[in-house]
Tab-separated table of C-alpha atoms in Angstrom:
chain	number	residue	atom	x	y	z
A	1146	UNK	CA	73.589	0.352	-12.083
A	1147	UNK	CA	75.779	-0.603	-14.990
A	1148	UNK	CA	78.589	1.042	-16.612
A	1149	UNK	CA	77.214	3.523	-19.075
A	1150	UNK	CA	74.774	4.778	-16.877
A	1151	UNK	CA	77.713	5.586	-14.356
A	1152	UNK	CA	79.531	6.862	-16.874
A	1153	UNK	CA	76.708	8.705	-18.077
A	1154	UNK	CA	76.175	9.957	-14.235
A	1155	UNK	CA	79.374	11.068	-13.643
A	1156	UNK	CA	80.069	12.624	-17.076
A	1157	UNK	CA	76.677	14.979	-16.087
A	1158	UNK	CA	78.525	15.542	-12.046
A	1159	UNK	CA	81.964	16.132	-14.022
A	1160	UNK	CA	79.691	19.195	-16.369
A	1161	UNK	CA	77.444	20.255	-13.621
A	1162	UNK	CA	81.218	21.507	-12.051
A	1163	UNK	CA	82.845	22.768	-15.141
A	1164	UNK	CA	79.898	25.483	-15.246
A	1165	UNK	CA	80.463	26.314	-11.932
A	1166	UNK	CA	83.608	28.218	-12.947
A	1167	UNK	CA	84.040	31.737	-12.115
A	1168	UNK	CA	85.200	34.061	-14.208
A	1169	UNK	CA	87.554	35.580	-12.152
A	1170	UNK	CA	89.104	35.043	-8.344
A	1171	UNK	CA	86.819	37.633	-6.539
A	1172	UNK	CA	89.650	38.392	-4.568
A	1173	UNK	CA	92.050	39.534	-7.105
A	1174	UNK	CA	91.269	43.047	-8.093
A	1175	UNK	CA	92.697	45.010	-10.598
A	1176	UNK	CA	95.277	46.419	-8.228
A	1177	UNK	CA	96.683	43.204	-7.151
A	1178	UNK	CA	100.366	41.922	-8.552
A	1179	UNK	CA	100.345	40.270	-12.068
A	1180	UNK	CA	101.704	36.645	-12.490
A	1181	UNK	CA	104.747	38.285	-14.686
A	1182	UNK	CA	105.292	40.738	-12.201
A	1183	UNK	CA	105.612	37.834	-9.213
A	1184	UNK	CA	107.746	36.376	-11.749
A	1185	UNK	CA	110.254	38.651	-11.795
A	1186	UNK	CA	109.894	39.360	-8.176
A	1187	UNK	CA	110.462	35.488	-7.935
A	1188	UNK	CA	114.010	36.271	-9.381
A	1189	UNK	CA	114.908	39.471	-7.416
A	1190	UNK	CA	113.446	41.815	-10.241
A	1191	UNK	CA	110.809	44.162	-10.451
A	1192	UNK	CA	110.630	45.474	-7.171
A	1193	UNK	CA	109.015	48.616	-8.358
A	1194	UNK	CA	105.811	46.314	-8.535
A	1195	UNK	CA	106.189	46.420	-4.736
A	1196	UNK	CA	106.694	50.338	-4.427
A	1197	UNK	CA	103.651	50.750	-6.641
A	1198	UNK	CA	101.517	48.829	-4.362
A	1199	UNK	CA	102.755	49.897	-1.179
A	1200	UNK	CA	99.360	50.715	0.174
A	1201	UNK	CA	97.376	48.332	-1.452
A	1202	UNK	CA	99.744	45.122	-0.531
A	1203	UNK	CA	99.274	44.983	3.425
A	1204	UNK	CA	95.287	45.674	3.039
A	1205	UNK	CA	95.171	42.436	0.572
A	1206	UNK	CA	95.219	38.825	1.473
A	1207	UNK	CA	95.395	37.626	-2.428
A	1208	UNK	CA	99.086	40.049	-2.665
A	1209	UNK	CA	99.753	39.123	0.921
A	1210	UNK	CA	99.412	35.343	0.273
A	1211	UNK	CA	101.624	35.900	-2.800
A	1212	UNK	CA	104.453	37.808	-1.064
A	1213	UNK	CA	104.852	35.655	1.152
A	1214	UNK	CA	105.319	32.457	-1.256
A	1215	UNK	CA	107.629	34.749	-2.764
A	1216	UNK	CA	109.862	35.050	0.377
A	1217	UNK	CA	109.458	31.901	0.740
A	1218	UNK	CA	110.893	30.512	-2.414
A	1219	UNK	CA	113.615	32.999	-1.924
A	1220	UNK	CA	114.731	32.016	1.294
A	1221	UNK	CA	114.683	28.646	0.569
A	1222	UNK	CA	116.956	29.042	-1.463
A	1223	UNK	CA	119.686	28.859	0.494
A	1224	UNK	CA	118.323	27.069	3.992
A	1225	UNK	CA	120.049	24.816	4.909
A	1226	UNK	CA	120.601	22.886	8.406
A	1227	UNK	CA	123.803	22.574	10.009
A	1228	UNK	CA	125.810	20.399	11.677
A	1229	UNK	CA	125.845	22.346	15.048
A	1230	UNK	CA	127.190	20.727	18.073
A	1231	UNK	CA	124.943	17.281	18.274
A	1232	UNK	CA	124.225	14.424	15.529
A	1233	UNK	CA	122.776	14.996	12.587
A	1234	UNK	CA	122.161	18.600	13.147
A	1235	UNK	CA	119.644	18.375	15.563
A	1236	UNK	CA	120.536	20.295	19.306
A	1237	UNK	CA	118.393	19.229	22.023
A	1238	UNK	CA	118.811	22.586	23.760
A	1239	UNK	CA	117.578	24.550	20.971
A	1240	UNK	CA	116.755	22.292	18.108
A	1241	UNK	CA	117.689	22.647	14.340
A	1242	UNK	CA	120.317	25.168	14.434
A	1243	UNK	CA	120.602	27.338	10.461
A	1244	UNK	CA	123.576	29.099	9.285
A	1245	UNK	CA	123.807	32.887	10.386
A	1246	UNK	CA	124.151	33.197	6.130
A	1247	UNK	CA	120.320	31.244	5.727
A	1248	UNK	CA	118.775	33.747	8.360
A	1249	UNK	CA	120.790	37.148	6.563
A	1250	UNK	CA	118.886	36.408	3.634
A	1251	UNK	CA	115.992	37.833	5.456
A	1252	UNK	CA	117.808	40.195	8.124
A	1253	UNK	CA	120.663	41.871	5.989
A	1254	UNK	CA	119.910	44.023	3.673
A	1255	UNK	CA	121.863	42.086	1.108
A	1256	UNK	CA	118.858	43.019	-1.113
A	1257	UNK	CA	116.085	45.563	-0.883
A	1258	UNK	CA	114.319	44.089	-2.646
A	1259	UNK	CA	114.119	40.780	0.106
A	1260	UNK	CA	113.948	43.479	2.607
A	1261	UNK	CA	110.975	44.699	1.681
A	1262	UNK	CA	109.121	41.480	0.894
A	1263	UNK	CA	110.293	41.208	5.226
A	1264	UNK	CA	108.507	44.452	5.548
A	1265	UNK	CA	105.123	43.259	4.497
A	1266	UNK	CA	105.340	39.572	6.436
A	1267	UNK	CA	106.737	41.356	9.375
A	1268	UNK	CA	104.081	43.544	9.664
A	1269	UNK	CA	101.721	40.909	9.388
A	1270	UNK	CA	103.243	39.014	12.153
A	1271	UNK	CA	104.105	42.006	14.325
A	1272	UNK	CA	99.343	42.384	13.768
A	1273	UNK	CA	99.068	38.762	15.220
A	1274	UNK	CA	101.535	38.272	17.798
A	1275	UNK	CA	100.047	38.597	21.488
A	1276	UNK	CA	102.689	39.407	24.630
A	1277	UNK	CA	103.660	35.910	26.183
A	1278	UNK	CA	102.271	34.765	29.204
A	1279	UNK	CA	103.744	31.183	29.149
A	1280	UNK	CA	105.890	28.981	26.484
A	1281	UNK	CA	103.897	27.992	23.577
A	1282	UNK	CA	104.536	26.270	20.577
A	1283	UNK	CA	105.639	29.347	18.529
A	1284	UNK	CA	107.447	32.217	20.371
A	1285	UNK	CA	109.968	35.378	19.716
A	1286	UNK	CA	112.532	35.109	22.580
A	1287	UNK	CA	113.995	38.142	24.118
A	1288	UNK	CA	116.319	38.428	20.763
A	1289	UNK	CA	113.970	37.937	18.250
A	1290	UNK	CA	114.816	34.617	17.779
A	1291	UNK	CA	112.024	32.638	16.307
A	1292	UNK	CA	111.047	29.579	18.388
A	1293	UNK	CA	109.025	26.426	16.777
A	1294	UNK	CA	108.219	23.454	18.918
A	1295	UNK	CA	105.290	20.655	17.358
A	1296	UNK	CA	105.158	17.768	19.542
A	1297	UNK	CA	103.073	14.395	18.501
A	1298	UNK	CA	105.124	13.637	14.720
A	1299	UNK	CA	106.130	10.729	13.332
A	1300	UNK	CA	109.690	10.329	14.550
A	1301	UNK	CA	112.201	9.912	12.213
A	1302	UNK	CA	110.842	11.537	9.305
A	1303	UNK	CA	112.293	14.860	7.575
A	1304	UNK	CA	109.706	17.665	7.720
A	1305	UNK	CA	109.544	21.338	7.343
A	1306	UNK	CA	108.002	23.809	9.386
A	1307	UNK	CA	106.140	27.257	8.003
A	1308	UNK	CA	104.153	29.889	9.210
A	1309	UNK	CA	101.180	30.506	7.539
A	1310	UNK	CA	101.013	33.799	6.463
A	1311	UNK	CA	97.485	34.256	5.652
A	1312	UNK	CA	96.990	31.080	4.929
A	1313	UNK	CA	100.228	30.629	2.475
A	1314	UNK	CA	103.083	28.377	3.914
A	1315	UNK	CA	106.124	30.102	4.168
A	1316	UNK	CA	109.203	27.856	5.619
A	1317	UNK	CA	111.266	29.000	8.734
A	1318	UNK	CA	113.441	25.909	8.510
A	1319	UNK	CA	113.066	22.033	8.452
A	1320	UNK	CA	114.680	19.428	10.551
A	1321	UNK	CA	114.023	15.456	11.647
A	1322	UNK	CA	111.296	14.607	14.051
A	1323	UNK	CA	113.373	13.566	17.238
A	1324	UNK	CA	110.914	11.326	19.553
A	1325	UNK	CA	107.441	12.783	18.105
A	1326	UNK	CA	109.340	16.745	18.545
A	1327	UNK	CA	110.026	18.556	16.027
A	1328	UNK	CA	112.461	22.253	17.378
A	1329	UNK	CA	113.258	25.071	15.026
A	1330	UNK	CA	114.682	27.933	16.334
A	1331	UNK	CA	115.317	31.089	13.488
A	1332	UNK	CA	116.714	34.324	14.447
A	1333	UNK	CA	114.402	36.947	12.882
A	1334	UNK	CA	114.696	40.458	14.487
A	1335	UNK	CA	114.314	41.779	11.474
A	1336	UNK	CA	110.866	41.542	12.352
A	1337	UNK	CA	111.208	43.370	15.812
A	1338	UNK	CA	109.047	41.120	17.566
A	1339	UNK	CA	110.554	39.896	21.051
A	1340	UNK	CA	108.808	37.956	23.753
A	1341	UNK	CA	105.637	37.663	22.155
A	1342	UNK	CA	103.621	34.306	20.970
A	1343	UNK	CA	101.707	33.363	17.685
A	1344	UNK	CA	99.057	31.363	17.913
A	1345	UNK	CA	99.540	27.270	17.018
A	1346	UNK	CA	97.483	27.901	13.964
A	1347	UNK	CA	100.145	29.708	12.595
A	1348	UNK	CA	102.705	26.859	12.268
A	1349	UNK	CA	102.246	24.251	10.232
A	1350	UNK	CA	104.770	21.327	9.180
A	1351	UNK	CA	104.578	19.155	5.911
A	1352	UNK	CA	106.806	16.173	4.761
A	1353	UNK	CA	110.015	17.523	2.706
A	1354	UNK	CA	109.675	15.206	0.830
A	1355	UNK	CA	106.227	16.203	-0.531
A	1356	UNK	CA	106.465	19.845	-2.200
B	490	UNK	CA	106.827	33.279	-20.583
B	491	UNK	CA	104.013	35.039	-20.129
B	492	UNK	CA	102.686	33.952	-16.780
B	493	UNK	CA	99.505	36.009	-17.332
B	494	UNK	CA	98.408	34.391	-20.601
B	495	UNK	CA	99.382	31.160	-18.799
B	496	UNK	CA	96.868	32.253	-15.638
B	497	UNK	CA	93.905	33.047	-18.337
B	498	UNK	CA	94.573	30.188	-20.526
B	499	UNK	CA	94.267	27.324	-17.832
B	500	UNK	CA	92.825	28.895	-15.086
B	501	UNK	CA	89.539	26.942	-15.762
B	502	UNK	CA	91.252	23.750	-15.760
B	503	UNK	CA	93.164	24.215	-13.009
B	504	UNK	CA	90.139	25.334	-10.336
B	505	UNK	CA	88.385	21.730	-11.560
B	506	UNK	CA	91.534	19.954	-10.650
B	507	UNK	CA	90.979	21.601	-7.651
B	508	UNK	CA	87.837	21.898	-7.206
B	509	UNK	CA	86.978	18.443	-6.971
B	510	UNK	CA	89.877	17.135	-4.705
B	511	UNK	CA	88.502	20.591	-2.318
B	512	UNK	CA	85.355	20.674	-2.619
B	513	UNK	CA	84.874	24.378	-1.732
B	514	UNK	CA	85.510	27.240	-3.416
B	515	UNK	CA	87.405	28.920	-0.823
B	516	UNK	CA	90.236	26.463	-0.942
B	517	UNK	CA	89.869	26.187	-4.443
B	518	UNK	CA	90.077	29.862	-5.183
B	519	UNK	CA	93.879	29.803	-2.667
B	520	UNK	CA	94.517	26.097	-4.566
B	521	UNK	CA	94.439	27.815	-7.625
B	522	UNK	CA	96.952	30.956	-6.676
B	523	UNK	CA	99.495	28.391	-5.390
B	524	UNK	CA	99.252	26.536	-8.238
B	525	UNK	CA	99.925	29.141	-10.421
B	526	UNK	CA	102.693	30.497	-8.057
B	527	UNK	CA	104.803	27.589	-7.827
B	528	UNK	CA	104.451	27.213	-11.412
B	529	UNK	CA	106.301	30.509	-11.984
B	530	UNK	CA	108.686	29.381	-9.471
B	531	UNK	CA	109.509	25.765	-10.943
B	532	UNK	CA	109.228	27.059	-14.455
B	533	UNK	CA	112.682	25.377	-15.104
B	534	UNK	CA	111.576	21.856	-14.508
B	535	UNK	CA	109.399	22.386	-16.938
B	536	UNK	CA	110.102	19.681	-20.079
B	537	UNK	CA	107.390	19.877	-23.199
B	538	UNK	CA	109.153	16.447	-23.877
B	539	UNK	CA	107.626	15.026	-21.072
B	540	UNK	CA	104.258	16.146	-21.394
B	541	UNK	CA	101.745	19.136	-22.294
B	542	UNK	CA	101.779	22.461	-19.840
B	543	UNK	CA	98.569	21.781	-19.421
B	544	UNK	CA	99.444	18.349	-17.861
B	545	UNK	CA	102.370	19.885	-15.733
B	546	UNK	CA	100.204	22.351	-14.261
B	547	UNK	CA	97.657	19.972	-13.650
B	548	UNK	CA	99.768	17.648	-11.441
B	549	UNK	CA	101.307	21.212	-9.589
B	550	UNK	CA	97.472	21.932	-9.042
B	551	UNK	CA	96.766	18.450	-7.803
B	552	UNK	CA	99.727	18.431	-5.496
B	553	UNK	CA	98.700	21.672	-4.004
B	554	UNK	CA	95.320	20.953	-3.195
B	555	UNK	CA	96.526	17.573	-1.583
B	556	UNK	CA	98.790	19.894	0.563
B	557	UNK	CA	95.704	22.323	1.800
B	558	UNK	CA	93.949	19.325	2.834
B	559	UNK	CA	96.763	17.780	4.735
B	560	UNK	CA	97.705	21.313	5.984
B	561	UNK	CA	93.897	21.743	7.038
B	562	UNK	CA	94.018	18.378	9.177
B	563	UNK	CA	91.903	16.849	6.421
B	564	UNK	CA	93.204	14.235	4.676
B	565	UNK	CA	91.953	11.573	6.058
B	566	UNK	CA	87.987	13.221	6.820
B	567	UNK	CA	87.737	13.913	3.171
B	568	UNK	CA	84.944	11.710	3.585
B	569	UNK	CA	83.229	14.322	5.470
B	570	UNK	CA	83.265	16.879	3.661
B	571	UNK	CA	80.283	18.371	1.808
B	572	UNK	CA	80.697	19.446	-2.064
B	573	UNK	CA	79.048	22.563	-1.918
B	574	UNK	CA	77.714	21.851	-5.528
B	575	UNK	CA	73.812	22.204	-5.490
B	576	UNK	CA	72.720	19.997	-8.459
B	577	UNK	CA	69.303	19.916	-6.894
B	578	UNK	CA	68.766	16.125	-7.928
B	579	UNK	CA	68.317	13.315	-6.030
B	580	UNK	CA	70.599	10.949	-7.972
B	581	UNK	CA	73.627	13.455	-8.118
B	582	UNK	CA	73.028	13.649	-4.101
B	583	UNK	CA	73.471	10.008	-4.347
B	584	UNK	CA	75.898	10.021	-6.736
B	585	UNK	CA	78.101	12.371	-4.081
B	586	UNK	CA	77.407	10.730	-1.464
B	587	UNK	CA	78.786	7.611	-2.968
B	588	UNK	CA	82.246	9.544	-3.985
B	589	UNK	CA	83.034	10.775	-0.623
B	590	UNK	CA	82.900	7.287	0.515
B	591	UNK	CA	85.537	6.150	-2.129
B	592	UNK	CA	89.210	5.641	-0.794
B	593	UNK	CA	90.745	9.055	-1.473
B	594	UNK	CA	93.535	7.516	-4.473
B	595	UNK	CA	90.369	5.541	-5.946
B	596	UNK	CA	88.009	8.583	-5.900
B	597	UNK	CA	90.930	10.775	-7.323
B	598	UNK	CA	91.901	8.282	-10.169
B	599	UNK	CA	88.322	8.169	-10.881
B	600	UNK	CA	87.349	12.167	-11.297
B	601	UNK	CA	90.636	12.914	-12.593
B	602	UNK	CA	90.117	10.610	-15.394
B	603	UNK	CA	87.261	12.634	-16.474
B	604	UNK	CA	89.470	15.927	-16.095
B	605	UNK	CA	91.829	13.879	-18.214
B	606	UNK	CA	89.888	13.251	-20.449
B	607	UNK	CA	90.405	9.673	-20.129
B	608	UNK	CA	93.954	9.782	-21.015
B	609	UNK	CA	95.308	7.485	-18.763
B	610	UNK	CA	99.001	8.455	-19.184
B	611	UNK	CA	97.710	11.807	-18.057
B	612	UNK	CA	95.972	10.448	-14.939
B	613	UNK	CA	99.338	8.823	-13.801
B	614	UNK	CA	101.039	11.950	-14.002
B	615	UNK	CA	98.713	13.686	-12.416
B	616	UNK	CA	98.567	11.294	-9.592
B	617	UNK	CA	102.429	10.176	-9.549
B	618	UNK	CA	101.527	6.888	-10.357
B	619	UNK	CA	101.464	4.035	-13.198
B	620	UNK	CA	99.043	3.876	-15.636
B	621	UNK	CA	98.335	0.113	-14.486
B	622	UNK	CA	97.914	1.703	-11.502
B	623	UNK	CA	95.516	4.479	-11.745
B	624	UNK	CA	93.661	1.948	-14.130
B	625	UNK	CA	93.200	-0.660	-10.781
B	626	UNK	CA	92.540	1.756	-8.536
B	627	UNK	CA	89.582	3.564	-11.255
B	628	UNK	CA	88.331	-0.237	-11.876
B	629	UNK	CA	87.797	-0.425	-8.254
B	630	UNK	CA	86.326	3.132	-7.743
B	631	UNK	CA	83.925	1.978	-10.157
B	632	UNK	CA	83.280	-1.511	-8.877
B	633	UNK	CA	82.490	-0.131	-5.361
B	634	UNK	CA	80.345	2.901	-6.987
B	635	UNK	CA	77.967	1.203	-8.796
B	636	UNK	CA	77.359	-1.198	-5.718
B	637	UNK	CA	76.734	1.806	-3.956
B	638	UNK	CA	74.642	3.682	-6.731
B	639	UNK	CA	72.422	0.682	-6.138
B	640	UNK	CA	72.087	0.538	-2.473
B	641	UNK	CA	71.091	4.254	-2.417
């Protein structure tokens, strides 16, 4: 095979995709949020988008997904680790410690409008939590504090750590990989899940440096 | 901005991108809401002096579907996976065959050139690399395709 006909071969692959298009994302209806309307939700507007879709949101994994990238770039807004009581912010009793402020973002009702983005994700958690029968990686203590443990990362580097909400990443906090184990620990009772588990394919962690 | 007209406008360009570093359409399909997603939220580092929207959101699109593998454990068994793509013809089976085999940079520089429409300065952006770069690691792509084109 030379070049042109590899060129030629590939050009045909490359068209052969392009028609395989669709139209639309089957999974965005009509009903779903605009892109301007997670816009402005994306700067603390246009929360009546939310009120108007208060019934359709939870039952949707597109509007899920996008809520909760939404929170997510809220919240990280301000997160933050902190120097707590060890080196370089990392606690071996209970891992990568956050400011109380980083947490009230989520928990305070400094804005509705964050408030209720907390209402759909929580609910979401609250429908795939299962009670605890024995520590696992991802647990609600007694207080509602969020507990993240991944074991088998490369040490040293800087990563952060998100719960997939339906798939979407949405960060609980990041921290360096201490000998392969990476700890987060979040309050959330905002949520009003205690002493319950989620499943490990929930958590996910990604190189900071990456996104 | 209107983020909607933005969706329509390069929606098509942005599921190839995404398409073809996937190879499904259900990833594709959450590749391209991400995309579009973080594009709204990174708006401001946005500069038209640096490059065409269509580029930016390009790379955003690229980057994203580079993070579903990784965050789907499969970055490294690209190689395994099947393009669902049904071109019902021997050669393009080949052809596929042959692609999942590539190095995962030299199989990206070498489809994303086509997306690119072989702008390389485009490719390198896309890829976060140097033109002379992308440009090695497509002559190699090539090199190692056509050897395998005609073993198969």
């Amino acid at each position: 095979m030379n070049d042109i006909e590899l060129d030629m071969m590939l050009d045909r692959w490359s068209d052969a995709i392009a028609l395989r298009v669709p139209q639309e994302d089957a999974r965005r209806t009509d009903e779903c949020l605009r892109y301007d309307e997670i816009a402005l939700l994306t700067q603390n507007k246009g929360k009546e988008a939310l009120v108007s879709r208060q019934s359709h949101i939870p039952r949707c994994a597109w509007c899920l997904k996008a809520v909760a990238m939404i929170a997510s770039h809220l919240e990280s807004g301000g997160a933050y680790p902190v120097e707590d009581d060890v080196e370089d912010g990392y606690n071996s009793q209970r891992g990568l410690v956050y400011r109380a402020n980083v947490a009230a973002s989520f928990q305070e009702e400094e804005s509705p409008f964050v408030a209720g983005l907390g209402t759909y994700v929580g609910d979401w958690l609250r429908s795939q939590a299962v009670p605890m029968e024995e520590e696992t990686p991802a647990f609600f203590d007694t207080q509602g504090t969020l507990h993240i443990a991944l074991e088998g990362l490369p040490s040293g580097d800087s990563m952060r750590v998100n719960l997939l909400i339906n798939g979407a990443p949405m960060s609980v906090g990041s921290g360096v990989v201490v000998g392969g184990r990476l700890q987060i620990a979040r309050p959330m009772p905002e949520f009003g899940l205690k002493s319950v588990r989620l499943s490990a394919e929930l958590v996910a962690a990604e190189p900071l440096a990456h996104t | 901005m209107d983020f909607e007209s933005l969706y329509q406008q390069y929606r098509s360009y942005v599921w190839t991108i995404c398409y073809r570093i996937l190879g499904n359409e259900a990833d594709t399909e959450d590749a391209v809401q991400e995309t579009f997603i973080k594009a709204i939220t990174s708006i401001h580092t946005f500069n038209p002096a640096k490059g065409e929207m269509k580029t930016w959101l390009g790379k955003i699109a690229h980057n994203v579907s580079i993070d579903i593998l990784r965050r789907k454990g499969r970055f490294t068994e690209l190689k395994d996976i099947a393009y669902e793509i049904d071109l019902n013809n021997a050669d393009f089976e080949a052809l596929q065959q042959c692609l999942s085999q590539l190095p995962e940079k030299q199989r990206l520089a070498l489809i994303l050139k086509r997306v690119s429409q072989n702008r390389w300065e485009d490719v390198a952006l896309l890829m976060g690399l140097t033109v002379d770069q992308v440009r090695y690691l497509e002559e190699l792509a090539r090199n190692s395709m056509k050897r395998c084109m005609s073993k198969e």
